[in-house]
Short mmCIF file of C-alpha atoms in Angstrom, two decimals:
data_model
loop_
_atom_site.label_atom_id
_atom_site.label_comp_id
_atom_site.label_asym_id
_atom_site.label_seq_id
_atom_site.Cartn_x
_atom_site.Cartn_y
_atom_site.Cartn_z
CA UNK A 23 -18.92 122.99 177.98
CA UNK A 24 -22.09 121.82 177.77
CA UNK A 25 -24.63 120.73 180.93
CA UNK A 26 -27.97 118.82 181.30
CA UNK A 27 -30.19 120.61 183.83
CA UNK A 28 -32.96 119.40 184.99
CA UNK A 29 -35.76 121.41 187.04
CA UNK A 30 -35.84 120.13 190.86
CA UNK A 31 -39.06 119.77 193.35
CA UNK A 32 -39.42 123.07 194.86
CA UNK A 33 -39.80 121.44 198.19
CA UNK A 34 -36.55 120.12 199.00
CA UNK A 35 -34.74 122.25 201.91
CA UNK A 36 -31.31 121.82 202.77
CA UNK A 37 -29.35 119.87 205.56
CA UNK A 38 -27.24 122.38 207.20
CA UNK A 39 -26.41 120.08 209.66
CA UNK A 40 -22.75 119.35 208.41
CA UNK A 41 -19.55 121.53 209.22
CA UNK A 42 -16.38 120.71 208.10
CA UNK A 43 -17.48 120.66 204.34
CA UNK A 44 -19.05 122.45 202.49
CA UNK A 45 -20.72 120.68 202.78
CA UNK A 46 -19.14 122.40 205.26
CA UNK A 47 -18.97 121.98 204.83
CA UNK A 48 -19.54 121.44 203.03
CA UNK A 49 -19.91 122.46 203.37
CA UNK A 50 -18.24 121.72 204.65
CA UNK A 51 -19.18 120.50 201.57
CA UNK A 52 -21.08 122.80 204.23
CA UNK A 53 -22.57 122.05 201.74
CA UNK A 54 -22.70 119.78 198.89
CA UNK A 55 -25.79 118.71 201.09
CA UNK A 56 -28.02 120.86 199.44
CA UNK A 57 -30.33 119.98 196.46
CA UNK A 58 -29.86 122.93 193.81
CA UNK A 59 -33.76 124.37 193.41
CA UNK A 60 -34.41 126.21 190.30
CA UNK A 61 -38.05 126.80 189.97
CA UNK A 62 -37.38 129.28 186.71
CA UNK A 63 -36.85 127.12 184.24
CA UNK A 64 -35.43 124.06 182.56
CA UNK A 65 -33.00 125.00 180.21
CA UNK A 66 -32.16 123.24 176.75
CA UNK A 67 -29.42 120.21 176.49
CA UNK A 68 -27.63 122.73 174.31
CA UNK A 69 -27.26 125.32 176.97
CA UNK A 70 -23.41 126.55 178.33
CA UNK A 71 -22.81 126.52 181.58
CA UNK A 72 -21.97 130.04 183.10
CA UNK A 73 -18.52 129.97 185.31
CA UNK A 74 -17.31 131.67 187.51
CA UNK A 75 -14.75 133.56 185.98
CA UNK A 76 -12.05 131.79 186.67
CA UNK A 77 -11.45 130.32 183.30
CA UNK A 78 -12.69 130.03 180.12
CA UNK A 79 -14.54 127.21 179.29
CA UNK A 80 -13.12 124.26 177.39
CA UNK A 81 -15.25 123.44 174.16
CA UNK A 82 -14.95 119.77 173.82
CA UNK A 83 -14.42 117.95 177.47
CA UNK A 84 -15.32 114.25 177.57
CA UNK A 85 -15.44 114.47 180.84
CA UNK A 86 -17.53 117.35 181.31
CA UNK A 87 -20.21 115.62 179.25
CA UNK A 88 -22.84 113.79 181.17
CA UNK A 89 -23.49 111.12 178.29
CA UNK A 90 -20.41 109.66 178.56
CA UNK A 91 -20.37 108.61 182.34
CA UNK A 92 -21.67 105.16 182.91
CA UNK A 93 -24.20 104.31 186.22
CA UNK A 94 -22.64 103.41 189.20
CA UNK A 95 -23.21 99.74 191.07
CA UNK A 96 -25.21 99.12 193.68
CA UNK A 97 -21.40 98.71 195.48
CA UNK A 98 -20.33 101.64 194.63
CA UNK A 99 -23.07 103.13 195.64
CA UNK A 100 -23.34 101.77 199.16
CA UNK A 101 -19.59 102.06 199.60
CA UNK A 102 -19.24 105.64 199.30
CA UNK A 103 -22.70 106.32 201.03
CA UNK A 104 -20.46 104.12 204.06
CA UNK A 105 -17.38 105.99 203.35
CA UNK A 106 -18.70 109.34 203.79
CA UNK A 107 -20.19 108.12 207.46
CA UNK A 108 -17.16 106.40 208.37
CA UNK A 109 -14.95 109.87 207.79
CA UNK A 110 -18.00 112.15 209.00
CA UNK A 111 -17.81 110.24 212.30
CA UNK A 112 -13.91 109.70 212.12
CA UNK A 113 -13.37 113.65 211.65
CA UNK A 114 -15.66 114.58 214.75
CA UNK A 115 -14.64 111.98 217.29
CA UNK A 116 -10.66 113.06 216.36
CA UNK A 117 -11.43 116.13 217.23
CA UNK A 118 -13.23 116.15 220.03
CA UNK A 119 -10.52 113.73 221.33
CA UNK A 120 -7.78 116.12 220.57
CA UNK A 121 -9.53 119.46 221.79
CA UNK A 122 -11.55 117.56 225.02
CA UNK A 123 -9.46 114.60 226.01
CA UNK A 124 -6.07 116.05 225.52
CA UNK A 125 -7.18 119.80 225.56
CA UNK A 126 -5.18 121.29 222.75
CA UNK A 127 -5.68 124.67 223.24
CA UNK A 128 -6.05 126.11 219.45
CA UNK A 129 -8.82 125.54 217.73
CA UNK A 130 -6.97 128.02 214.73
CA UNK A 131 -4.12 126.39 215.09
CA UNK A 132 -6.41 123.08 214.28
CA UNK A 133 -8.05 124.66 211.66
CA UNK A 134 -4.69 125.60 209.84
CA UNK A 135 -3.82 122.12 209.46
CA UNK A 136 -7.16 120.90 208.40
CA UNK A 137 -7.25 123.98 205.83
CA UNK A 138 -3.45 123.53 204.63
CA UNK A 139 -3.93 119.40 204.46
CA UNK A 140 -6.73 119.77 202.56
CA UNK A 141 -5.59 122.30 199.90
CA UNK A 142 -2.47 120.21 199.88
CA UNK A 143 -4.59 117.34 198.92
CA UNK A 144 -6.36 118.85 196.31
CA UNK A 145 -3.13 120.24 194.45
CA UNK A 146 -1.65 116.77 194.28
CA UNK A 147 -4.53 115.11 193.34
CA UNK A 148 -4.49 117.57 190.64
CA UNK A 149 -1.14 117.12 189.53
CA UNK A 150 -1.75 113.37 189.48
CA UNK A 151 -5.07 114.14 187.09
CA UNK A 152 -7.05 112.43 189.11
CA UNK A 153 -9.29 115.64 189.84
CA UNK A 154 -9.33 119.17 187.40
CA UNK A 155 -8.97 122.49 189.28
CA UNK A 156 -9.14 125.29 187.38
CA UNK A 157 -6.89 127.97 186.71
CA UNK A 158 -7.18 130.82 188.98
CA UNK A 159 -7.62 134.43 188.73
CA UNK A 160 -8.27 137.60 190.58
CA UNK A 161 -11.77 137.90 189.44
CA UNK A 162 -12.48 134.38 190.37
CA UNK A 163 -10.72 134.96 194.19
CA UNK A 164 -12.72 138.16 194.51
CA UNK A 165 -16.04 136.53 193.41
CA UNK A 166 -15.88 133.52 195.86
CA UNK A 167 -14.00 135.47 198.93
CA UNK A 168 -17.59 136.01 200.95
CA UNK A 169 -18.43 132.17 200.65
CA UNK A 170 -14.66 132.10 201.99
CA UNK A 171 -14.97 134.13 204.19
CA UNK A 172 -18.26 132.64 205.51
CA UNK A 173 -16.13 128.93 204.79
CA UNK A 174 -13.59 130.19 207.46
CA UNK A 175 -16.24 131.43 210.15
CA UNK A 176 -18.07 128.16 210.07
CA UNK A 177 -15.20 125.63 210.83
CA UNK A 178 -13.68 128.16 213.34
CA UNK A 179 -16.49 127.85 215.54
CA UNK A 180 -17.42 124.67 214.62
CA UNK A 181 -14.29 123.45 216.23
CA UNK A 182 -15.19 126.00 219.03
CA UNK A 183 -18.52 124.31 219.62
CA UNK A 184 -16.76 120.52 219.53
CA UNK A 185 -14.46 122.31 222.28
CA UNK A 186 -16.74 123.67 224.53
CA UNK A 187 -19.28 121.30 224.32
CA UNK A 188 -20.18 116.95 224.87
CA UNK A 189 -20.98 115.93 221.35
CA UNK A 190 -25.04 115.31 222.25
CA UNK A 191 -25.25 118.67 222.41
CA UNK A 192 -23.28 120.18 220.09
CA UNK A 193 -25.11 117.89 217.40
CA UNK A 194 -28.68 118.58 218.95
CA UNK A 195 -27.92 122.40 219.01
CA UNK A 196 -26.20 122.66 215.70
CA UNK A 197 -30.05 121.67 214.25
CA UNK A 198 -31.02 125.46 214.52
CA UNK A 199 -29.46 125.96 211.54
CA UNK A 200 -31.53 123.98 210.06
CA UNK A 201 -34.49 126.33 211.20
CA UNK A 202 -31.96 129.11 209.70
CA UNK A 203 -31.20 127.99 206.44
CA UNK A 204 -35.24 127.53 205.68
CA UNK A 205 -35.42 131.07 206.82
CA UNK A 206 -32.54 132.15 204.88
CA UNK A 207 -34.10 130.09 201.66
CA UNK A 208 -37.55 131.89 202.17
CA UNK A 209 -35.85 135.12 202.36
CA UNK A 210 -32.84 134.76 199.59
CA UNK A 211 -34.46 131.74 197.38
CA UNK A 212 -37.88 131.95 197.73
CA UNK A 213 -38.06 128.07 198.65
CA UNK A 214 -40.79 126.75 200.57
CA UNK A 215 -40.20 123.34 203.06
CA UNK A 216 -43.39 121.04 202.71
CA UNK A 217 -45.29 120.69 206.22
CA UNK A 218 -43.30 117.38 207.10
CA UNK A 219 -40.36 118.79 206.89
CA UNK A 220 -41.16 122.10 208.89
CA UNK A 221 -42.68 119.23 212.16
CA UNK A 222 -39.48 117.60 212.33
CA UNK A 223 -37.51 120.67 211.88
CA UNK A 224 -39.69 121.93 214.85
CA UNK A 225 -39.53 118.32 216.88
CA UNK A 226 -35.48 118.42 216.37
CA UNK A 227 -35.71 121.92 217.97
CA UNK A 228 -38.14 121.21 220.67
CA UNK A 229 -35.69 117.56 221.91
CA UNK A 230 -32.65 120.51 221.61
CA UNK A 231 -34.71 122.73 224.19
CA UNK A 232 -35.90 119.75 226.57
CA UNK A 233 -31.75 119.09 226.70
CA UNK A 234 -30.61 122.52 226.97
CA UNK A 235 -32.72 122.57 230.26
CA UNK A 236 -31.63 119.15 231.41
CA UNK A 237 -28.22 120.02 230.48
CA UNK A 238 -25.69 119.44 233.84
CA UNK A 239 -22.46 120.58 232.07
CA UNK A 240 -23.92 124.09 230.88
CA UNK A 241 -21.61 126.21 229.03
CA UNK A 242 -22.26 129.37 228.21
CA UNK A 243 -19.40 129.79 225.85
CA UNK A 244 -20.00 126.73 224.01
CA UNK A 245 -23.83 128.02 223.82
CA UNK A 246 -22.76 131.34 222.16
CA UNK A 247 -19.98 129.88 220.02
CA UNK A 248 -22.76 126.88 218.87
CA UNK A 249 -25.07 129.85 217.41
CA UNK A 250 -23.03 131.58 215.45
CA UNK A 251 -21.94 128.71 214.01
CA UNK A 252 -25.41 127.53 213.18
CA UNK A 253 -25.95 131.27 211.92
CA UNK A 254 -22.40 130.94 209.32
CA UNK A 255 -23.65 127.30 208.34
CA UNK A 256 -26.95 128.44 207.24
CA UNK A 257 -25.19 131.24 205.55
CA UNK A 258 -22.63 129.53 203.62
CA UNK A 259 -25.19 126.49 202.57
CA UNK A 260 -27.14 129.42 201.21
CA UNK A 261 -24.66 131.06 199.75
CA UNK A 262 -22.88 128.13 198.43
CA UNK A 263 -26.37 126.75 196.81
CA UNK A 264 -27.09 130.75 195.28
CA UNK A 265 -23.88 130.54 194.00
CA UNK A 266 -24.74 127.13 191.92
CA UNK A 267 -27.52 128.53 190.72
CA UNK A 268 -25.83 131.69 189.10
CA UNK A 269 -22.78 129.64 187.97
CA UNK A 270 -21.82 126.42 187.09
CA UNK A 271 -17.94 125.15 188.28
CA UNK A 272 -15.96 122.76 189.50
CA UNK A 273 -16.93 121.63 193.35
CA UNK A 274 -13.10 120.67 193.65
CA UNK A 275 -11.74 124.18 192.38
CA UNK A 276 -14.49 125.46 195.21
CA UNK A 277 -13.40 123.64 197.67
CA UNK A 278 -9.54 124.68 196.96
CA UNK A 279 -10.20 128.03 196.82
CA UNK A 280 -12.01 127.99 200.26
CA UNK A 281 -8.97 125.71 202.04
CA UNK A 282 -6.50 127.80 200.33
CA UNK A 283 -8.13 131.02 201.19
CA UNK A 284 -8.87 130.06 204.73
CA UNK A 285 -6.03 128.59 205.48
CA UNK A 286 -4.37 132.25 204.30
CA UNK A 287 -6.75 133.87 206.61
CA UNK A 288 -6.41 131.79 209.92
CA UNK A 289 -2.57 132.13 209.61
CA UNK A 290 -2.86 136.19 209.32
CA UNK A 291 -5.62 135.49 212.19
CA UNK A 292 -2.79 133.53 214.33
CA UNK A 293 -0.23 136.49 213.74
CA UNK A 294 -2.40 138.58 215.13
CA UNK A 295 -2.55 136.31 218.42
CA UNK A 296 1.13 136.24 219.60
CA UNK A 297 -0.50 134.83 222.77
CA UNK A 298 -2.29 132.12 221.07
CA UNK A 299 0.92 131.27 219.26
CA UNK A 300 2.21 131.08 222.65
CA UNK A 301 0.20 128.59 224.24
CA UNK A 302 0.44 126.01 221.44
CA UNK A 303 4.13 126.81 221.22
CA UNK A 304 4.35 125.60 225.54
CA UNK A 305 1.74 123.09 224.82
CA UNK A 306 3.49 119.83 226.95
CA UNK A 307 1.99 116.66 224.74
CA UNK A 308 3.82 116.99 222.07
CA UNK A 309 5.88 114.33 223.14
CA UNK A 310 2.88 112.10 223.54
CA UNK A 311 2.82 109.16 221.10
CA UNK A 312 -1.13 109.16 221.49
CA UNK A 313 -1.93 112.88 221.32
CA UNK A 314 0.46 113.10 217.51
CA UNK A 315 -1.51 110.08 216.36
CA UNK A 316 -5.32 111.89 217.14
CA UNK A 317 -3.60 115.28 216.12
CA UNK A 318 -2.44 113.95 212.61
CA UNK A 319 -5.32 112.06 212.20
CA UNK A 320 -7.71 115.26 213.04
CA UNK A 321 -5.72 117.17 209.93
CA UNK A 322 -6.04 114.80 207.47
CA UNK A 323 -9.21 113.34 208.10
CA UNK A 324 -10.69 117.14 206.91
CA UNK A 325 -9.39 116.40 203.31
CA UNK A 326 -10.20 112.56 203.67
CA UNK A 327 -14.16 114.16 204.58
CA UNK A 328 -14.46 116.33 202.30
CA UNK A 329 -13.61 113.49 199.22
CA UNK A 330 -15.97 111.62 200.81
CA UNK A 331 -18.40 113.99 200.66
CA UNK A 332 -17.98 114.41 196.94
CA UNK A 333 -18.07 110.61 196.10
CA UNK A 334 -21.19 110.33 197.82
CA UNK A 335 -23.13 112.91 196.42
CA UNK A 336 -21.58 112.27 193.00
CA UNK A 337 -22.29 108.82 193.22
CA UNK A 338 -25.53 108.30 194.48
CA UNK A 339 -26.86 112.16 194.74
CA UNK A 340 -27.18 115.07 197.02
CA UNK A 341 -30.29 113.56 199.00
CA UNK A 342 -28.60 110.44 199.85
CA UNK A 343 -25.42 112.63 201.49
CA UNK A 344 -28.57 114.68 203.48
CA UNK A 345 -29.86 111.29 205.06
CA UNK A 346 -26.67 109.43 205.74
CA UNK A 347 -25.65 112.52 207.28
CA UNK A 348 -28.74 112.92 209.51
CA UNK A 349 -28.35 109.06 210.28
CA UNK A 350 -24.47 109.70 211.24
CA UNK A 351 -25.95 112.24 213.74
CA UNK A 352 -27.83 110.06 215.51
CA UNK A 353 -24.96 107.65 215.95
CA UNK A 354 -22.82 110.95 216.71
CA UNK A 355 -25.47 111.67 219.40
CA UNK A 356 -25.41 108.03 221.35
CA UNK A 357 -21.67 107.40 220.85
CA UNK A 358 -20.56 110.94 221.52
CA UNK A 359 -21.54 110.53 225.50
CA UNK A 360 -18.56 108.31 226.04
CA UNK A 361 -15.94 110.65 224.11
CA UNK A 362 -14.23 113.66 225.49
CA UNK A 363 -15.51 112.48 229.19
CA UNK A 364 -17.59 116.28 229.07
CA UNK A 365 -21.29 114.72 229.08
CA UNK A 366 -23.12 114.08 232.45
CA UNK A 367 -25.96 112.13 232.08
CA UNK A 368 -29.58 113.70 233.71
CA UNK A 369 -33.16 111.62 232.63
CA UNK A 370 -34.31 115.23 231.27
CA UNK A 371 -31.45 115.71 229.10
CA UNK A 372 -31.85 112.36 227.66
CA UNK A 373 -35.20 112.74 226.57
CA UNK A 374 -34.73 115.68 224.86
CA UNK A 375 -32.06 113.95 222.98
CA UNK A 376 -34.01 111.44 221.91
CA UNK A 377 -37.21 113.68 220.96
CA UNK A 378 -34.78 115.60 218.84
CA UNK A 379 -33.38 112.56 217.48
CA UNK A 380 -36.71 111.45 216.41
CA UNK A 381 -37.45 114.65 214.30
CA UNK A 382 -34.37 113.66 212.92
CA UNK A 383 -35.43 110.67 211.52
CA UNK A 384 -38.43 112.32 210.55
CA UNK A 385 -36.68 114.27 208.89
CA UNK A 386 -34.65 112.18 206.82
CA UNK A 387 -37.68 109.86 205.87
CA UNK A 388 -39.47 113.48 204.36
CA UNK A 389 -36.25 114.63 202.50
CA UNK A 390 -35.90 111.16 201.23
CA UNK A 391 -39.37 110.75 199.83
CA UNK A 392 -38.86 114.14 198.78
#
């Protein structure tokens, strides 16, 4: 297999700001988000790729070979770029509607049918051909388990945070991790933000202080859950982006392993809970024609995400998903004060959220111009 690499601006930092892929995602898709750096050198068109060992590499793939993809339209372009903000938005409304509105108790329970959907998903879609996973192996399971296991972590209390807390300020808090993955990047990478993008990182976390203290419907759960979950996004975008740079594999095989894996570990996590089990088991809405509709909705729209994500940074390119994603936020933080009926309005807590918001912008415009 042969690969094209090309060497990246060494200023580019990465938008953490995503969850359910890796983006999330990325993640979460957590983190397809971030822009690959690799300030070592640019290496020859002649080059193999180095995999993770979880196959060996085919010699002659057409569709491993960049020269034989054509450019997308302008359409295309703009459609998946649309796509990926539709499901971003669809994903985090669904559930906050099913953990806030109806208050479904689990968020593991929620987080096993995202995981199993989505692996589900990606099998089929293999067996059609319509995407190539590769063949698995110990060595490859063992070698990816701590970006699992980081995967896992993230979307638990991710879901934790959307529970917990009105969407305004689970968005404006979740933009510490951006603070944490440059820190992380400094430390692991060696990557160094350009001064634009350090003021709005700083401006995004000044609004998120202004409506922290302006904040009527203080939780102190949702506060601690929101952290860590910054902390495990920074972590796995790191991870996920250190990972790319020591190996070169299939997103889609990735992303499998991590649903598959997490899925494997929230179950064993749930068996461990007979409680838990309990309390979705009495839940009383099952019977409720609205609350199946959000619920099934909520697990598939993780898989739906996630193929979003991919078409849009595939498409058009890694920066475009960072901006569309930091423009979904700010939508996220408007629209997300009518959903879940959690958010009390206070002047001071506004402000913030706007201040914040404009960083965000700021932000986007610097990543963007790069």
């Amino acid at each position: 297999m042969h690969s094209r690499k090309q060497k990246m601006p060494p200023q580019k930092t990465v938008n953490a700001i995503e969850t359910t892929v890796f983006d999330s995602s990325s993640s979460p898709i957590s983190n397809t988000n971030a822009n690959i750096k690799d300030n070592n050198k640019v290496t020859e068109d002649s080059e193999h790729e180095i995999l993770l060992p979880l196959h060996h590499a085919p010699q002659d793939n057409a569709l491993d070979n960049p020269s034989t993809t054509t450019s997308p339209s302008q359409a295309k372009k703009v459609g998946t770029a649309l796509f990926y903000a539709v499901s971003s938005l669809g994903v985090i409304f669904a559930n906050k509607i099913v953990l806030s509105t109806y208050q479904f108790p689990s968020v593991q329970t929620l987080a096993l049918l995202q995981f199993a959907s989505t692996t589900a998903a990606l099998k089929l879609a293999s067996a059609l051909g319509y995407v190539h996973l590769l063949p698995l192996s110990w060595s490859g399971i063992r070698s990816i388990a701590p970006l699992s296991a980081c995967y896992l972590l993230n979307i638990l209390t991710g879901l934790s945070a959307t529970q917990n807390l009105s969407l305004p300020m689970m968005v404006l808090l979740r933009r510490a991790s951006i603070l944490m993955t440059m820190l992380l990047e400094k430390w692991m990478l060696n990557a160094r933000p350009s001064p634009t993008v350090q003021f709005s990182v700083g401006l995004m976390l000044a609004g998120a202080l202004v409506a922290a203290l302006g904040d009527l419907s203080f939780n102190l759960v949702g506060y601690v859950v929101i952290f860590f979950n910054d902390v495990f996004t920074a972590l796995n975008g790191v991870l996920m982006k250190r990972t790319a740079e020591e190996y070169r594999k299939s997103k889609m095989t990735v992303l499998y392993l991590n649903s598959l894996l997490s899925a494997v570990g929230v179950l064993v996590l749930l068996l461990c809970m007979p409680r838990e089990v309990e309390r979705v088991r009495r839940f009383e809405l099952y019977s409720n024609p609205g609350f199946v509709v959000y619920l099934i909705f909520a697990s598939l729209m993780g898989s739906v995400l996630n193929l979003a994500i991919f078409l849009c940074t595939s498409t058009n390119s890694a920066l475009t998903t960072t901006v569309v994603g930091c423009l979904k936020n700010v939508l996220t933080s408007y629209l997300g004060m009518f959903v879940g009926g959690d958010y009390i309005f206070s002047w001071l807590n506004f402000c913030g959220i706007n201040l914040s918001i404009a960083g965000s912008l700021i932000y986007a415009r610097a990543t963007f111009k790069g």
